[in-house]
XYZ file of C-alpha atoms in Angstrom:
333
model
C -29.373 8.847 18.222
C -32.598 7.093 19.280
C -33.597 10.011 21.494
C -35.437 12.383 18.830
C -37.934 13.196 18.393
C -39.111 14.349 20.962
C -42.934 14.132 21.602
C -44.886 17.525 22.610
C -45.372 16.613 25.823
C -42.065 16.035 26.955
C -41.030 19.397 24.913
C -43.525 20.936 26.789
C -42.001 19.491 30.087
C -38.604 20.124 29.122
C -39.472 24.032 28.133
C -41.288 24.209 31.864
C -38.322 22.698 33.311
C -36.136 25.338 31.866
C -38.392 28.082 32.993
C -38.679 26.657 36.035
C -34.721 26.433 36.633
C -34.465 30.052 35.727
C -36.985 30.952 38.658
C -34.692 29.561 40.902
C -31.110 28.950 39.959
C -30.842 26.931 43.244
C -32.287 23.952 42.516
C -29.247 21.910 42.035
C -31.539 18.589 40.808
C -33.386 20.716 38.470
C -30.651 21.961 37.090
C -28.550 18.767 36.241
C -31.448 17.373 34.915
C -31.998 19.772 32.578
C -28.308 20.064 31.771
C -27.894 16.315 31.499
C -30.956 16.409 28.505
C -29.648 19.405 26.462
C -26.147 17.550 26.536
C -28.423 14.820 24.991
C -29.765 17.304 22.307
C -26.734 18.499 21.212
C -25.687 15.132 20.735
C -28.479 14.215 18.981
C -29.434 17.011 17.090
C -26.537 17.866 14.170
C -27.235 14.213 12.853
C -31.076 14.370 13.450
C -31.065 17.505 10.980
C -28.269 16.091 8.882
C -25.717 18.785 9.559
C -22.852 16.264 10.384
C -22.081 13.175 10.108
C -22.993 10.778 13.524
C -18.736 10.377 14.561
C -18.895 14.186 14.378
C -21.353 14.821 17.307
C -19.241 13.734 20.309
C -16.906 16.421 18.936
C -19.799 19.058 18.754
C -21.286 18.574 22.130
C -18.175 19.425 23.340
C -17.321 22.475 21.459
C -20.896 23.900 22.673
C -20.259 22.383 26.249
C -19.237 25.495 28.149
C -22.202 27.297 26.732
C -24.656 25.331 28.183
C -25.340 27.409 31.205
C -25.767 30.409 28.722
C -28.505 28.528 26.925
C -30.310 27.843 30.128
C -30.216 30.957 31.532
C -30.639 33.048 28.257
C -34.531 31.393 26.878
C -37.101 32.988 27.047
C -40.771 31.345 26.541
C -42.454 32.454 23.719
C -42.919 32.009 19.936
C -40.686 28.988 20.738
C -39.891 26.085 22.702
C -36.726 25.279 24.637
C -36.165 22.001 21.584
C -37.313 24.687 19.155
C -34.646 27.359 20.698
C -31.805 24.727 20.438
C -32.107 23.918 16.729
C -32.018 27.423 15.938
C -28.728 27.320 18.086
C -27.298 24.113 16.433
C -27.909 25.045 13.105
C -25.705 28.490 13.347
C -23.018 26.514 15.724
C -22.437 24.084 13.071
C -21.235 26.516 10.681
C -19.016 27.506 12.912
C -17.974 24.105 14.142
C -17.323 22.732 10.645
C -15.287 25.943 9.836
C -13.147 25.734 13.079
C -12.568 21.842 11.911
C -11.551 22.381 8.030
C -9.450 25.079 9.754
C -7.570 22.966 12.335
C -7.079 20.149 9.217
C -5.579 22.729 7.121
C -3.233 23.870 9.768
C -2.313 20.789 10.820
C -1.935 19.867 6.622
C 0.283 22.593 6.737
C 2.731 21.766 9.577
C 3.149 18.122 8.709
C 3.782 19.808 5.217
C 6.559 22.344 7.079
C 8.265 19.228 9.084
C 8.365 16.908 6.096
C 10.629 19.805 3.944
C 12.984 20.406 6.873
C 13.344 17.261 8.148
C 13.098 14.657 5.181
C 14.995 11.761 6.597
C 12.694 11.680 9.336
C 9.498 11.417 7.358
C 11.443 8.714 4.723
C 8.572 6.508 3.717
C 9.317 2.951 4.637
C 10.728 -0.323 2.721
C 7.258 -1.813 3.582
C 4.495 -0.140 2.599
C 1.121 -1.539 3.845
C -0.873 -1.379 0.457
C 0.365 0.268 -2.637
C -0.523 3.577 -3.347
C -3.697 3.836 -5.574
C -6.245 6.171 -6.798
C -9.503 5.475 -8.332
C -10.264 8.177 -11.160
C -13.825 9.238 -11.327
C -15.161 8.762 -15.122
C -17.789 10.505 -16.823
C -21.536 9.026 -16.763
C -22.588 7.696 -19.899
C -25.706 10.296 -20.681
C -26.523 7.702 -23.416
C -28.377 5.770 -20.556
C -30.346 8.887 -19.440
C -31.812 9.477 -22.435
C -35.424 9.077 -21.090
C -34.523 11.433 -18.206
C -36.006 14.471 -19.881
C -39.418 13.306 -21.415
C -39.820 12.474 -17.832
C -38.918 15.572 -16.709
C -41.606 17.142 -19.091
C -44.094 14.616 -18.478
C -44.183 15.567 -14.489
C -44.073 19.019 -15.127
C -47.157 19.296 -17.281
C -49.219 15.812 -16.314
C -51.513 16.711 -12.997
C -52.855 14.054 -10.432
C -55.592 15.415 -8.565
C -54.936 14.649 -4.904
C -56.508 15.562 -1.723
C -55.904 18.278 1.087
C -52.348 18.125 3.024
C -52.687 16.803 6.285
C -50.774 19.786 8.253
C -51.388 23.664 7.615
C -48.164 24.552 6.336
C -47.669 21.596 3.788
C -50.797 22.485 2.381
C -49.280 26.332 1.899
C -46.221 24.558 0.179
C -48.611 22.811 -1.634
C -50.138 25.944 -2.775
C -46.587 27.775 -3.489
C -45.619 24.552 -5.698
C -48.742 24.978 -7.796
C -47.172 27.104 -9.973
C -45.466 25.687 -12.860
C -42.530 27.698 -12.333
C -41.377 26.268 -8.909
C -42.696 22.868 -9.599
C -39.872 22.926 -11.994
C -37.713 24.291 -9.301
C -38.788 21.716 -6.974
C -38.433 18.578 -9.553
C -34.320 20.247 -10.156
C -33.803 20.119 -6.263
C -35.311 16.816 -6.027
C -33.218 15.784 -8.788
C -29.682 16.726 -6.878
C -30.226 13.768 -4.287
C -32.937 11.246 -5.878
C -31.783 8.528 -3.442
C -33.224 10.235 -0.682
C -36.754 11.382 -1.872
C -37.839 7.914 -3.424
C -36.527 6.271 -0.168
C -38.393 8.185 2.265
C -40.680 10.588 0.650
C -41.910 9.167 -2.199
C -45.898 9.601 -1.613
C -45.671 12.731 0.374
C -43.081 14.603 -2.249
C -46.301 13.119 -5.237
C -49.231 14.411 -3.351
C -47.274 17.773 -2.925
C -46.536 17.802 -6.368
C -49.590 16.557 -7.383
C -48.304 13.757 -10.113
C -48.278 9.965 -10.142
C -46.495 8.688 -7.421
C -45.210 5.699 -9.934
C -44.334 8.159 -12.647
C -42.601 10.321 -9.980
C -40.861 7.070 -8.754
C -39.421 5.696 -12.511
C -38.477 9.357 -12.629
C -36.098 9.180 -9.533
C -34.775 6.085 -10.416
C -33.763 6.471 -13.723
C -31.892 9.852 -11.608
C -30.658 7.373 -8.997
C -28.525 5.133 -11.795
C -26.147 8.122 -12.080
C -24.755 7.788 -8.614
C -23.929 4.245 -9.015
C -20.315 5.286 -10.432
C -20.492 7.278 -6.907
C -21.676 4.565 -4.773
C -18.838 1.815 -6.301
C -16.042 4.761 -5.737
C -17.556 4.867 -2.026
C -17.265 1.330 -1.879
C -13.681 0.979 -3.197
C -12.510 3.554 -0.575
C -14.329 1.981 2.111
C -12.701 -1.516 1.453
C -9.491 0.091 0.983
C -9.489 1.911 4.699
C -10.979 -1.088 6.387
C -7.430 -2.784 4.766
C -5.699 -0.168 6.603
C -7.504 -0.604 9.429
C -6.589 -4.630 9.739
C -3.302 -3.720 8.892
C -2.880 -1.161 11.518
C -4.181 -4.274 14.231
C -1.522 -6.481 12.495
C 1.157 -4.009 13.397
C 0.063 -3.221 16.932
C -0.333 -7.298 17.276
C 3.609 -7.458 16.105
C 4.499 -4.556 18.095
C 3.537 -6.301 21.284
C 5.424 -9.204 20.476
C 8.307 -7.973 18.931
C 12.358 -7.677 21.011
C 14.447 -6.507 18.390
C 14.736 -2.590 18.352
C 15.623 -2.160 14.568
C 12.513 -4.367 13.968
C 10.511 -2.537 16.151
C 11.396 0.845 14.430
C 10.528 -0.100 11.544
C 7.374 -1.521 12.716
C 6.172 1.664 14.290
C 7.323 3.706 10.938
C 4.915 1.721 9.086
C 2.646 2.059 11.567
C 2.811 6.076 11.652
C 2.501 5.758 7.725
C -0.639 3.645 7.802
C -2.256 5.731 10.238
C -1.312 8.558 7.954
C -2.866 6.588 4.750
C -5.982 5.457 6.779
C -7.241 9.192 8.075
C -6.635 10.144 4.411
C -9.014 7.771 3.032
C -11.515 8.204 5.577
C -11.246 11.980 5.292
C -12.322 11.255 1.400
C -14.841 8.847 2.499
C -16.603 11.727 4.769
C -15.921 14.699 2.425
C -17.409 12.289 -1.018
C -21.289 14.518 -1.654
C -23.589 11.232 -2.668
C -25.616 13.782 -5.330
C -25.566 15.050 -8.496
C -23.673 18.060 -9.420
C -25.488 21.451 -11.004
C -24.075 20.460 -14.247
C -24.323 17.116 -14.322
C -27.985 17.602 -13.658
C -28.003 21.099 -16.160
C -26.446 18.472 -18.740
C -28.474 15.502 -18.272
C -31.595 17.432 -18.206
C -30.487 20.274 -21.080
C -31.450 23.020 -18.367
C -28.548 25.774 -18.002
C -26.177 25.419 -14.954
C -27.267 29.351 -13.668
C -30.673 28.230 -13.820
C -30.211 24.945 -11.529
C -28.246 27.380 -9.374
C -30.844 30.126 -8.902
C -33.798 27.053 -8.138
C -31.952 25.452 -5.848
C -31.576 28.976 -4.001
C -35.175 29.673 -4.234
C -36.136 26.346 -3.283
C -33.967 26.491 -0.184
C -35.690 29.487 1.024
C -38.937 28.551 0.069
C -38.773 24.881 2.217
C -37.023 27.196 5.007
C -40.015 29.296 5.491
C -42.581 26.887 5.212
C -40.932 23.435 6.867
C -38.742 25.003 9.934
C -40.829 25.891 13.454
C -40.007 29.524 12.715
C -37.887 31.004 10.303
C -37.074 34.123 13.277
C -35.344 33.837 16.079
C -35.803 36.442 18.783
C -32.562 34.778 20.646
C -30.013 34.662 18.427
């Protein structure tokens, strides 16, 4: 995951290579080199942009594998580079690629589901059980602890910083669209969704955008932040549980190898199946938990309507879209 960015010279050299290969098709070195690197890309690039999750991309580079040759052959140098050209094409293949997944899991939810009804002795759970079944309930939040959340709220909206000019072009036009009080609200809801990351990594860019005290705009996203410690702890608990599985599951194999009797080893291998079973459950929940706020937590905490967190996190999405992508038109796709 190390490999992006890339620098603008070697996007520049990779985009010549490209045009080069399709110039002559012959060039059988030219052409796995070039292949070899945009296997890299779309290895890289889902997690780079945050579209899946890192075990995910192995999966990905081989669903867009056999297309490769159609990317190559299909760019054309313009508005775009060949990097530039490829997130455009990784951001509409992951749509499909997460669909195709949830699709395949439901499916195969559904059949295990079919096999269990007709053949119920088969799928008996076993005597021994590797953990006991258990479920950890989400609570509430306790909004008595966020009480300062919205004087905070008000005090970034309306208290101005004076800060200097934006170092590129088009963060100093997003500067300009967020002058407005309207979608500084709108920004300070969407930054409110996912505090963890802005204060983390963002922190003095997101205040000179914004134009407020980076240390107000800092106690702000903390105080946000303390509602996603119930999150974090549930996180936790299933993370410890599945790594239990997980030792368990080496146990068994360990007994498996060792074992002579065959009603012993039956049973080992149906506890084994049900582990396994137990183990892809939990870390199905572990992938599929969203570390942010919901709209109405956030409406609630904040005494903003639920519609109106809805409609500024739509507006904000299209507004960060046009100004933070390379282009927000593709000629290719």
């Amino acid at each position: 995951m190390q490999w992006l960015p890339l620098s603008e010279e070697e996007s520049k050299t990779l985009t010549n290579q490209v045009v080069c290969y399709q110039q002559d098709q012959t060039n059988t070195t030219l052409y796995r080199t070039i292949h070899s690197k945009t296997q890299q890309i779309l290895y890289a690039l889902p997690y780079y942009l945050r579209l899946l999750e890192e075990e995910d991309c192995s999966e990905f580079l081989l669903f867009c594998y056999n297309t490769i040759d159609y990317y190559l052959t299909t760019y054309r140098i313009g508005r775009l580079s060949y990097i530039g050209y490829l997130t455009q094409v990784v951001r509409k293949r992951t749509k499909y690629f997460i669909t195709q997944k949830r699709a395949m899991i439901a499916r195969e939810k559904l059949i295990y589901a079919s096999e269990r009804y007709q053949n119920p002795q088969v799928y008996k759970e076993p005597e021994l059980t590797a953990e006991t079944a258990s479920y950890t309930a989400f609570e509430g939040f306790l909004v008595s602890k966020m009480d300062s959340l919205p004087s905070l709220f008000n005090r970034l909206l309306h208290e101005r910083k004076t800060s200097g000019k934006m170092p590129l072009p088009h963060l100093q036009r997003l500067k300009q669209e967020l002058s407005t009080p309207v979608n500084r609200k709108r920004f300070l809801i969407v930054l409110s969704l996912a505090p963890q990351l802005a204060n983390e990594y963002l922190l003095e860019d997101l205040a000179a955008l914004l134009e407020v005290d980076a240390h107000l705009l800092n106690q702000y996203l903390n105080t946000a932040n303390l509602l996603l410690e119930e999150k974090e702890r549930c996180r936790k608990e299933f993370i410890a549980t599945s790594n239990r599985h997980f030792r368990r599951l080496l146990e068994i194999e360990g007994d498996l190898q060792t074992e002579i009797d065959t009603a012993a080893i039956e049973r080992l291998e149906t506890l084994r199946d049900w582990t396994i079973r137990v183990y892809k459950a939990k870390v199905n929940q572990i992938r599929n938990m969203e570390f942010r706020l919901s709209h109405y937590q956030l409406g609630k905490l904040l005494h903003i309507p639920k519609g109106t967190i809805d409609s500024s996190v739509h507006y904000m999405k299209r507004v960060l879209r046009q100004y933070m992508d390379e282009l927000s038109d593709n000629e290719y796709l």
